[in-house]
PDB file of C-alpha atoms and ligand atoms in Angstrom:
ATOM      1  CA  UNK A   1     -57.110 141.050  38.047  1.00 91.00           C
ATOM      2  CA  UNK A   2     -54.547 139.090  40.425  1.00 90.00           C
ATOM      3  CA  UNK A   3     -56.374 135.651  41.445  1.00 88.00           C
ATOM      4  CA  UNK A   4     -59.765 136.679  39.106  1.00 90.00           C
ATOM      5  CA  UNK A   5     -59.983 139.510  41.816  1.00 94.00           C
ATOM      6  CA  UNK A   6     -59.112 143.528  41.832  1.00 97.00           C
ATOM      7  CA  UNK A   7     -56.324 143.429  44.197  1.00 98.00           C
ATOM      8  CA  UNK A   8     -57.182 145.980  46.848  1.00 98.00           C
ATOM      9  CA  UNK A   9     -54.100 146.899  49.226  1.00 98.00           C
ATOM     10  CA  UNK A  10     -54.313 149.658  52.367  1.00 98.00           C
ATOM     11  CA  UNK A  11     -53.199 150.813  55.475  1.00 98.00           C
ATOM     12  CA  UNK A  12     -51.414 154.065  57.093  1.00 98.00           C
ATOM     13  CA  UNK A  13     -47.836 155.241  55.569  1.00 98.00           C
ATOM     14  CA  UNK A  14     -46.140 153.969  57.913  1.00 98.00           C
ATOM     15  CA  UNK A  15     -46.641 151.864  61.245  1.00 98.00           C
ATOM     16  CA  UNK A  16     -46.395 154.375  64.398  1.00 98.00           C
ATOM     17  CA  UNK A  17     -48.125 152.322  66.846  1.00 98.00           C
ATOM     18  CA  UNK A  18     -50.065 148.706  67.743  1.00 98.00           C
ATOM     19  CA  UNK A  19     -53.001 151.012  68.211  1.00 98.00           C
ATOM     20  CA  UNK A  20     -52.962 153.052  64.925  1.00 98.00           C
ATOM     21  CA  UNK A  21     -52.233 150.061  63.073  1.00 98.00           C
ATOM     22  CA  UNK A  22     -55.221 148.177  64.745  1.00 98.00           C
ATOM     23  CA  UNK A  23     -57.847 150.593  64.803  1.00 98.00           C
ATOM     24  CA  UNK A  24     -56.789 151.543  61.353  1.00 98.00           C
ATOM     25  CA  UNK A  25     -57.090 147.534  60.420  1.00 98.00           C
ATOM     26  CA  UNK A  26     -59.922 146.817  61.756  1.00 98.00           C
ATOM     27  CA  UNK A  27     -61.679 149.380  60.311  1.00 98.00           C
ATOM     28  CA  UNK A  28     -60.768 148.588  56.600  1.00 98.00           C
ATOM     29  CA  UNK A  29     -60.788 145.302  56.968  1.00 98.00           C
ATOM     30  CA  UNK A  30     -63.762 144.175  55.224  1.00 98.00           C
ATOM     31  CA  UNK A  31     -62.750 145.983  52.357  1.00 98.00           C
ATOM     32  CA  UNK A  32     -58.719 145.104  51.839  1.00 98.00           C
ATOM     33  CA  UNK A  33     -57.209 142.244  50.263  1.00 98.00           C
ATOM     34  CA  UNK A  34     -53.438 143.156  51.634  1.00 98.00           C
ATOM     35  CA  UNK A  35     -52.718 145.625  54.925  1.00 98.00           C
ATOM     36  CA  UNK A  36     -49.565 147.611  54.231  1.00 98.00           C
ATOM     37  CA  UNK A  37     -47.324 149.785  56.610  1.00 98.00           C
ATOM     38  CA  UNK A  38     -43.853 150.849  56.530  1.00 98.00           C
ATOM     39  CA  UNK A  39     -41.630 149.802  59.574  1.00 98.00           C
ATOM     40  CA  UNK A  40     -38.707 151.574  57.610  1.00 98.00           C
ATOM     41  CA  UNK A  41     -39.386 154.761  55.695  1.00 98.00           C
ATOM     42  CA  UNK A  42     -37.223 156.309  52.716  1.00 97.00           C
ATOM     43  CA  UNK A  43     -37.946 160.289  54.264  1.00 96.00           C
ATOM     44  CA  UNK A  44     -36.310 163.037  51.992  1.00 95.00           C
ATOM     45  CA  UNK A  45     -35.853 164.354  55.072  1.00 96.00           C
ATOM     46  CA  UNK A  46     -33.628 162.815  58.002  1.00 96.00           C
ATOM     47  CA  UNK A  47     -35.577 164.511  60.524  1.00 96.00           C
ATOM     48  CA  UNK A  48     -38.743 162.905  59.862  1.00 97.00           C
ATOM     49  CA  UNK A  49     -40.133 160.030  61.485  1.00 96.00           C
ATOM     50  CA  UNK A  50     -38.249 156.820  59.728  1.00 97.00           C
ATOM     51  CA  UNK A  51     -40.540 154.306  60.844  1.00 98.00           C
ATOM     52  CA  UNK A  52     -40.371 152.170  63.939  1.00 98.00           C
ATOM     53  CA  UNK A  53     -38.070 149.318  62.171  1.00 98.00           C
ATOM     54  CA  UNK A  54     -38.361 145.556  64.107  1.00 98.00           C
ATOM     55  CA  UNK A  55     -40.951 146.910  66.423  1.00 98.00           C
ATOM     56  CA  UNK A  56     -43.123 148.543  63.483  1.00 98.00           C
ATOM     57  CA  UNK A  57     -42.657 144.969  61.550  1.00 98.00           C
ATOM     58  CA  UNK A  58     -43.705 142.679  65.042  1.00 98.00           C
ATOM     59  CA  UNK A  59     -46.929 145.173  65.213  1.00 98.00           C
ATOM     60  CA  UNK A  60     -47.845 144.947  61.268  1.00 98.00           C
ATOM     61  CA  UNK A  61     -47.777 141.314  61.488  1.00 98.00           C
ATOM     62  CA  UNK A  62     -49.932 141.366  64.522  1.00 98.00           C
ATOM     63  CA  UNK A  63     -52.599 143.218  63.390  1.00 98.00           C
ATOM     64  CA  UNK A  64     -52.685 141.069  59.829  1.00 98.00           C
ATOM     65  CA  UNK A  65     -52.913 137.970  61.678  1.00 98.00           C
ATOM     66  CA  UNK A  66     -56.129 140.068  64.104  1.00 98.00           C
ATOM     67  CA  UNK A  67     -57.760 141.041  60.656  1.00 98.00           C
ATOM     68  CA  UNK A  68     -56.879 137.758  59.096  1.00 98.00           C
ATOM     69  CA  UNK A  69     -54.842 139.243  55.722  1.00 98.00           C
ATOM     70  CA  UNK A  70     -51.278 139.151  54.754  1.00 98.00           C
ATOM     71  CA  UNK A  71     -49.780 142.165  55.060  1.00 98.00           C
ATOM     72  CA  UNK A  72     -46.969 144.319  53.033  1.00 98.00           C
ATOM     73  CA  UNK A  73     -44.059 146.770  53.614  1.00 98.00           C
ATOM     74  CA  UNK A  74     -41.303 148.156  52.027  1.00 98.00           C
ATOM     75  CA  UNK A  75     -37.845 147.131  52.353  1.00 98.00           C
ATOM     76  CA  UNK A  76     -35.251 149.854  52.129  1.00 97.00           C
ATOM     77  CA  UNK A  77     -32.189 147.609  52.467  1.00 97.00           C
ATOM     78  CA  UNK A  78     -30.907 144.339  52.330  1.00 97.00           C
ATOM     79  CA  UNK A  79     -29.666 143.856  55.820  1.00 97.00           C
ATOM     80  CA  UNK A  80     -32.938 144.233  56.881  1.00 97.00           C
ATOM     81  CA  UNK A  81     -34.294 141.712  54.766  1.00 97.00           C
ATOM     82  CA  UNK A  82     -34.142 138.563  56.640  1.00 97.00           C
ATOM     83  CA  UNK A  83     -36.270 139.760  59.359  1.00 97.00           C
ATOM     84  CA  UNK A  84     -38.897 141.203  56.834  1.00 98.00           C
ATOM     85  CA  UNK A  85     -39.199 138.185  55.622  1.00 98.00           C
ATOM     86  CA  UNK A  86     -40.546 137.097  58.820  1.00 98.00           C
ATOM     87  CA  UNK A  87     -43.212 139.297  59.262  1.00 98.00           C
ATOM     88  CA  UNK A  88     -44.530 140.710  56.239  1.00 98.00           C
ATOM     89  CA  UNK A  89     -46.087 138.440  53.610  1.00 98.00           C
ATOM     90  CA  UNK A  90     -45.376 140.569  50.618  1.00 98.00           C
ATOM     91  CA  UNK A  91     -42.492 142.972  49.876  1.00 98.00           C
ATOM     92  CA  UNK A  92     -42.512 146.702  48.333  1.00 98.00           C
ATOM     93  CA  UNK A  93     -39.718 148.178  46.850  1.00 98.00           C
ATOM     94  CA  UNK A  94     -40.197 151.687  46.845  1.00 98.00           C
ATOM     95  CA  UNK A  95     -39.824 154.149  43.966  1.00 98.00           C
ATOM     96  CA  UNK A  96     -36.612 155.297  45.246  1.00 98.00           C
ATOM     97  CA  UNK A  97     -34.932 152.202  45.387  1.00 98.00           C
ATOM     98  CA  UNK A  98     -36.683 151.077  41.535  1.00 98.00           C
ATOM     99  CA  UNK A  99     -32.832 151.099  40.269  1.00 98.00           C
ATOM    100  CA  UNK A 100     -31.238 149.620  43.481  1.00 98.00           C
ATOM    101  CA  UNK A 101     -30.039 146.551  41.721  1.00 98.00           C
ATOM    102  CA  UNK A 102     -28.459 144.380  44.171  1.00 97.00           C
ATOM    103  CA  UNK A 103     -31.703 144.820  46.365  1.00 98.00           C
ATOM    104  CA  UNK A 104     -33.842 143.871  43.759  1.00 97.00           C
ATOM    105  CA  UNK A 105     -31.297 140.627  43.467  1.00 96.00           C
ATOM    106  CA  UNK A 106     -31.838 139.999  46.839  1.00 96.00           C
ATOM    107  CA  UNK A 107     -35.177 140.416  47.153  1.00 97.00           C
ATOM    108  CA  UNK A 108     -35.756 138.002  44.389  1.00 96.00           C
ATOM    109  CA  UNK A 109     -33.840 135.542  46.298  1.00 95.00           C
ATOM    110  CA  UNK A 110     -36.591 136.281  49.378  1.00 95.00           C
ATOM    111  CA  UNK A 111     -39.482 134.155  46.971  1.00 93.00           C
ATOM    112  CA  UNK A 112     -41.716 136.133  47.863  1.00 97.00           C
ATOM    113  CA  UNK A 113     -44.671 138.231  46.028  1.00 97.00           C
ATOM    114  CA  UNK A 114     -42.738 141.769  45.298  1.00 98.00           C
ATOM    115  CA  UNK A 115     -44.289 144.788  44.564  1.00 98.00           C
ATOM    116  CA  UNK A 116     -42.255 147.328  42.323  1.00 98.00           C
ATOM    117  CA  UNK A 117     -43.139 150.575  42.384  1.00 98.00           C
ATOM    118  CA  UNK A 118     -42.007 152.684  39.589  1.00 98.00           C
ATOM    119  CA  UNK A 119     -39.134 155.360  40.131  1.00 98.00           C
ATOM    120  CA  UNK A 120     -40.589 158.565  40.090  1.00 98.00           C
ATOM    121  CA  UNK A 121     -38.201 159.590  37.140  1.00 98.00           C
ATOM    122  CA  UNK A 122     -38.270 156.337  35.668  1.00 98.00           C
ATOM    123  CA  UNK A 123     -39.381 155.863  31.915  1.00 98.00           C
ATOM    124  CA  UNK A 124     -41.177 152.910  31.566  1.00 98.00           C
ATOM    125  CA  UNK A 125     -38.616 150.088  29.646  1.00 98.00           C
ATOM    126  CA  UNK A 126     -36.229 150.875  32.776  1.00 98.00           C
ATOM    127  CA  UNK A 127     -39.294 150.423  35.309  1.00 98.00           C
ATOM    128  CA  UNK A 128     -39.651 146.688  33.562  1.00 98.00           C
ATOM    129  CA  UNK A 129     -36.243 146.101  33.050  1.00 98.00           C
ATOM    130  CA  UNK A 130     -35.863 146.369  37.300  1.00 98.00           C
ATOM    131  CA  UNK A 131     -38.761 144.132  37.762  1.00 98.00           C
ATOM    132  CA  UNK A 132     -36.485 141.641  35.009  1.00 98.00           C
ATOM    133  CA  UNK A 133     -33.889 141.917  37.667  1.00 97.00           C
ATOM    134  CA  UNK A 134     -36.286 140.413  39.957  1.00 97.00           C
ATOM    135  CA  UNK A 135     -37.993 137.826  37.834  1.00 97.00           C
ATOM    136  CA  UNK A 136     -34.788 136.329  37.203  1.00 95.00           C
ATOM    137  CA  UNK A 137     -34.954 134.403  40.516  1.00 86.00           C
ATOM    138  CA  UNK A 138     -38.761 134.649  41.207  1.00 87.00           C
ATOM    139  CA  UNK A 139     -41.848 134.768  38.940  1.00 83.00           C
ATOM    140  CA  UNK A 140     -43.967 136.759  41.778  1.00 95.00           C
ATOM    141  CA  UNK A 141     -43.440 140.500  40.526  1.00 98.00           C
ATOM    142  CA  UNK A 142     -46.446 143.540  40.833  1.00 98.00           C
ATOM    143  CA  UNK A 143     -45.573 146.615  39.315  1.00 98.00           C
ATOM    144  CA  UNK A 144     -46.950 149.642  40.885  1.00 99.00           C
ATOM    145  CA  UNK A 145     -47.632 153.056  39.211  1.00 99.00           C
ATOM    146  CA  UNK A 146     -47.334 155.788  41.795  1.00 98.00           C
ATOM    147  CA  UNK A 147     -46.671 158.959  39.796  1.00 98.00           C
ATOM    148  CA  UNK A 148     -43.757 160.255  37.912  1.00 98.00           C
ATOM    149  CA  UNK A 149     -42.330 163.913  38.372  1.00 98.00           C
ATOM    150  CA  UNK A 150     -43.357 166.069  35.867  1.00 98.00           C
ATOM    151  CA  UNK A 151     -43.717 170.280  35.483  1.00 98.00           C
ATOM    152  CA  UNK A 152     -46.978 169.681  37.080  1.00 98.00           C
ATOM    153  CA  UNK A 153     -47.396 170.998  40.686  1.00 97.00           C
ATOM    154  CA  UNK A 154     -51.047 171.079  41.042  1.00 98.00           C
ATOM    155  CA  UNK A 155     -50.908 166.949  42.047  1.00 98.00           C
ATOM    156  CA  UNK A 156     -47.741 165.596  44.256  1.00 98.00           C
ATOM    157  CA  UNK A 157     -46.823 163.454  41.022  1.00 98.00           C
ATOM    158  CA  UNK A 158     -48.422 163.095  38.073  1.00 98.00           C
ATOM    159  CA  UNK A 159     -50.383 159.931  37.848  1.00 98.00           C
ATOM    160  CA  UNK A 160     -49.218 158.198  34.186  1.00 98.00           C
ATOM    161  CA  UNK A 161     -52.437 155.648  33.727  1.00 98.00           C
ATOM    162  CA  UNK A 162     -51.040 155.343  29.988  1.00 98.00           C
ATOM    163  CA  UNK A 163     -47.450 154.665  30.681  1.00 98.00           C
ATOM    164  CA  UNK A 164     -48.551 151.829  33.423  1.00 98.00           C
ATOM    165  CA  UNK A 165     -50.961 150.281  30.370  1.00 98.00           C
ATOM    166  CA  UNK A 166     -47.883 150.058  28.011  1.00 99.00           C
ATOM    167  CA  UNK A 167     -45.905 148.365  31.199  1.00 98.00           C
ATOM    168  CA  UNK A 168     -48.765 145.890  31.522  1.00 98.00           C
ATOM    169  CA  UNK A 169     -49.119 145.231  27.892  1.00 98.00           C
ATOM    170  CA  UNK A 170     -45.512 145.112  27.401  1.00 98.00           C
ATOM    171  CA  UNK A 171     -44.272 143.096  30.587  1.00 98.00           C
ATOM    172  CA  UNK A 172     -47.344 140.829  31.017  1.00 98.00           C
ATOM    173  CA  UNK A 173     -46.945 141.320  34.753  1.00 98.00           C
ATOM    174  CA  UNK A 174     -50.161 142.647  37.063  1.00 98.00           C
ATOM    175  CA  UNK A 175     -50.204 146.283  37.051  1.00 98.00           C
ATOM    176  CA  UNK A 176     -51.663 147.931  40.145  1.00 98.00           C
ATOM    177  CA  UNK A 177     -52.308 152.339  40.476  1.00 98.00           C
ATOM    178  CA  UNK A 178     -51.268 153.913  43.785  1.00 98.00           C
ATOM    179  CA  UNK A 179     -53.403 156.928  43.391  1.00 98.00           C
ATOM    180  CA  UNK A 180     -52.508 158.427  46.809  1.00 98.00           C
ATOM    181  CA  UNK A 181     -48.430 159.198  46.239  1.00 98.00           C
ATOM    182  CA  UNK A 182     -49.348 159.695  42.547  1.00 98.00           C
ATOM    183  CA  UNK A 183     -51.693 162.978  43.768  1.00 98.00           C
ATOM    184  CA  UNK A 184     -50.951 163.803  46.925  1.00 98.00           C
ATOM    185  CA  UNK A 185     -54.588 164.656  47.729  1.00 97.00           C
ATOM    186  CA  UNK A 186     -57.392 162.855  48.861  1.00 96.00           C
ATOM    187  CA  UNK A 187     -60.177 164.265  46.839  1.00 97.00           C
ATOM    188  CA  UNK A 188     -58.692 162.581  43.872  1.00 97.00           C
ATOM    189  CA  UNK A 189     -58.428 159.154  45.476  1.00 97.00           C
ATOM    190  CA  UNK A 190     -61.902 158.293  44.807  1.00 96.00           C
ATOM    191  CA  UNK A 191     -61.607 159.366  40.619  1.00 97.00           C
ATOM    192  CA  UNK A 192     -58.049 157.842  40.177  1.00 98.00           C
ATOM    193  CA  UNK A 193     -59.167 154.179  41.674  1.00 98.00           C
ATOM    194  CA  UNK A 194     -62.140 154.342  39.283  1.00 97.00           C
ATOM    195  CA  UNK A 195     -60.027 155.340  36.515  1.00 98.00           C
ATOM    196  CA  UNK A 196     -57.430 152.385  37.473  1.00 98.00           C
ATOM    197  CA  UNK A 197     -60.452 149.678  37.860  1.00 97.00           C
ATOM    198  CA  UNK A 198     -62.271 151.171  34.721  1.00 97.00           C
ATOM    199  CA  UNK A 199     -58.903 151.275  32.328  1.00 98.00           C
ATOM    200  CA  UNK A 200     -58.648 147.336  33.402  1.00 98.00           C
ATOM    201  CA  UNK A 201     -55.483 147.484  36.079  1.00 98.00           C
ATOM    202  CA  UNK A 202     -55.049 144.874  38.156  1.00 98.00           C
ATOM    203  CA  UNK A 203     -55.367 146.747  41.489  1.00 98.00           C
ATOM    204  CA  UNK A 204     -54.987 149.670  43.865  1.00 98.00           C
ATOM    205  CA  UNK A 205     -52.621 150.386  46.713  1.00 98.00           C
ATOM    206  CA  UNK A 206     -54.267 153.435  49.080  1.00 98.00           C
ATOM    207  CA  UNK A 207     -53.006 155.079  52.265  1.00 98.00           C
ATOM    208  CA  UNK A 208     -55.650 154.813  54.965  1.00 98.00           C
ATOM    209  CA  UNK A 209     -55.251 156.280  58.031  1.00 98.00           C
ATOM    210  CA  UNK A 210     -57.367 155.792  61.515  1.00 98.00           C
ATOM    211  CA  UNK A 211     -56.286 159.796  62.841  1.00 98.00           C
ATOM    212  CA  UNK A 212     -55.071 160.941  59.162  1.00 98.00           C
ATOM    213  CA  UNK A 213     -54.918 164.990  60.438  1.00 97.00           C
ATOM    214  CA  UNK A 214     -51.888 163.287  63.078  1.00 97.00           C
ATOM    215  CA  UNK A 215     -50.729 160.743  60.999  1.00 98.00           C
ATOM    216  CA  UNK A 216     -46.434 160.941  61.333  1.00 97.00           C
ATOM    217  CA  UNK A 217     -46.089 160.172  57.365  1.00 96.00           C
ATOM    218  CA  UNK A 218     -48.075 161.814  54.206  1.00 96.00           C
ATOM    219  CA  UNK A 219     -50.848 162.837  56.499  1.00 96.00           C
ATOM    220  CA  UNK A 220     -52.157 165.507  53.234  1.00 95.00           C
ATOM    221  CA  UNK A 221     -53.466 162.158  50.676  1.00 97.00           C
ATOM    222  CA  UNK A 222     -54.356 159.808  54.171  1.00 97.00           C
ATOM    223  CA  UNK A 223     -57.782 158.565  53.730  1.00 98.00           C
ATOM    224  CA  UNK A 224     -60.103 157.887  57.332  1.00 98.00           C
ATOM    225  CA  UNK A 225     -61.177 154.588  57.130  1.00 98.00           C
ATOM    226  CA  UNK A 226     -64.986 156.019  56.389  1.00 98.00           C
ATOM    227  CA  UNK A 227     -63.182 157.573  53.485  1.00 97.00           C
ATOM    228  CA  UNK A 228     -61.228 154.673  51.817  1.00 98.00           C
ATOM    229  CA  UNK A 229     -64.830 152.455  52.995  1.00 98.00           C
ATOM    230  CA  UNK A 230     -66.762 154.955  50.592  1.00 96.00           C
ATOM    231  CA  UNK A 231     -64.082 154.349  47.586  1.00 95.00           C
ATOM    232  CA  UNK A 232     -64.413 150.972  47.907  1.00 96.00           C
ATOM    233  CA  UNK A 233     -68.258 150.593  47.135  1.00 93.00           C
ATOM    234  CA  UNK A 234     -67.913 153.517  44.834  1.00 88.00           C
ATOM    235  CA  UNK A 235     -65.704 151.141  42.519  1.00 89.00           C
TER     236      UNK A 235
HETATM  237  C1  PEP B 301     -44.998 154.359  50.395  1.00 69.33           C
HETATM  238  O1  PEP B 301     -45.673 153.491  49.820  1.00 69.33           O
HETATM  239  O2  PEP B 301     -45.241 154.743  51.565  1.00 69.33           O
HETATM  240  C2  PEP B 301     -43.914 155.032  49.669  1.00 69.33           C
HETATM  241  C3  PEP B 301     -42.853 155.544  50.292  1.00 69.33           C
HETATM  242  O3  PEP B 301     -44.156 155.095  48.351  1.00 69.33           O
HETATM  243  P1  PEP B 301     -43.195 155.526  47.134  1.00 69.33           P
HETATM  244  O4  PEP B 301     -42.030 154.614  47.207  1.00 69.33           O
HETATM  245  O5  PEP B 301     -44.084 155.312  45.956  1.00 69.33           O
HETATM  246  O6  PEP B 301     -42.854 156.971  47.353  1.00 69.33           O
HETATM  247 MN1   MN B 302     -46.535 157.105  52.020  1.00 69.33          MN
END
């Protein structure tokens, strides 16, 4: 529990439009704590949409003052971190930047809440060794499981509930389960945020997604707002 409340963070992958983002919003809304959506996206691929940068970040803000939440995205360099700052409430660090050390330096210079996602090869004394990085200049530090690569294929990533436990018990930070990277699919959303709130973490981070069969980003594990609703009063 963040606050004596499960911390419950959603919106699309990434921001593609004022109108996704506030029909998306204002669907959810009633049922999120924190609206996330990435302005800048770390794609494995260059030709895939890599976010809509200052304009994505000027709509995300938008919509979270409309709804009346803070809002989150991820910051995938620190040149772009001044105007983040401006816009987005919280910061993500992504899994592939867990080890990008001057970044986390920098972003612990921001003050702001950061959530730390864990590198998807990362074991978990180097995931909490990065988030020491960032506690050295700020105490506000989430760390976010969003599955680790493993020899299974049958889920995107394999979603390690234990290995986030012993990073809660060991780092006494808030721990919160990102179920959608972790699996990749949506009918395992609803079982992996039960499993998170049951096994006592802190929170969940979901992708939600108002058109999820167009969405530009991880359309395959977007939830319809109906959808990520439904979870909500299932947990
Ligand atoms: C995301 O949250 O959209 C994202 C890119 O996640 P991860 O860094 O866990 O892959
Ligand atoms: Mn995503």
């Amino acid at each position: 529990m963040i606050n004596d409340k499960f911390l419950r963070i959603a919106g699309p992958c990434a921001v593609e439009s004022y109108e996704q983002m506030s029909k998306t919003a204002q669907a959810i809304a009633e049922n999120i704590d924190i609206l996330r959506g990435g302005a800048y996206k770390p794609r494995s691929n260059p030709a895939s949409f890599q976010g809509l940068g200052v304009q994505g970040l000027e709509i995300l803000h938008k919509v979270g003052k409309e709804i009346g939440k803070p809002v989150i995205t991820e910051v995938l360099d620190p040149r772009h971190l001044e105007n983040i700052c401006k816009f987005s409430d919280y910061l993500q660090i992504g899994a592939r930047n867990m080890q990008n050390f001057e970044l986390l330096k920098e972003v612990a210079r921001s003050g702001k809440t950061v959530v730390l996602k864990r590198g998807m090869g990362a074991k978990v004394s180097e995931w909490i060794m990065s988030a020491q990085y960032i506690l050295a200049g700020n105490s506000k530090v989430i760390l976010c499981e969003r599955g680790i690569r493993t020899f299974e294929d049958s889920t995107r990533f394999t979603l390690d509930l234990s290995g986030a436990m012993v990073a809660k018990i060991e780092s006494g930070l808030p721990v919160i389960i990102d179920p959608s990277h972790a699996t990749g699919r949506k009918d395992l959303i609803l079982s992996m945020c039960m499993a998170a709130c049951a096994a006592g973490f802190d929170g969940i981070m979901v992708e939600a997604h108002n058109d999820p069969q167009n969405a530009l980003c991880d359309a395959d594990q977007a939830l319809s707002p109906g959808e990520y609703n439904k979870i909500i009063e299932g947990i």
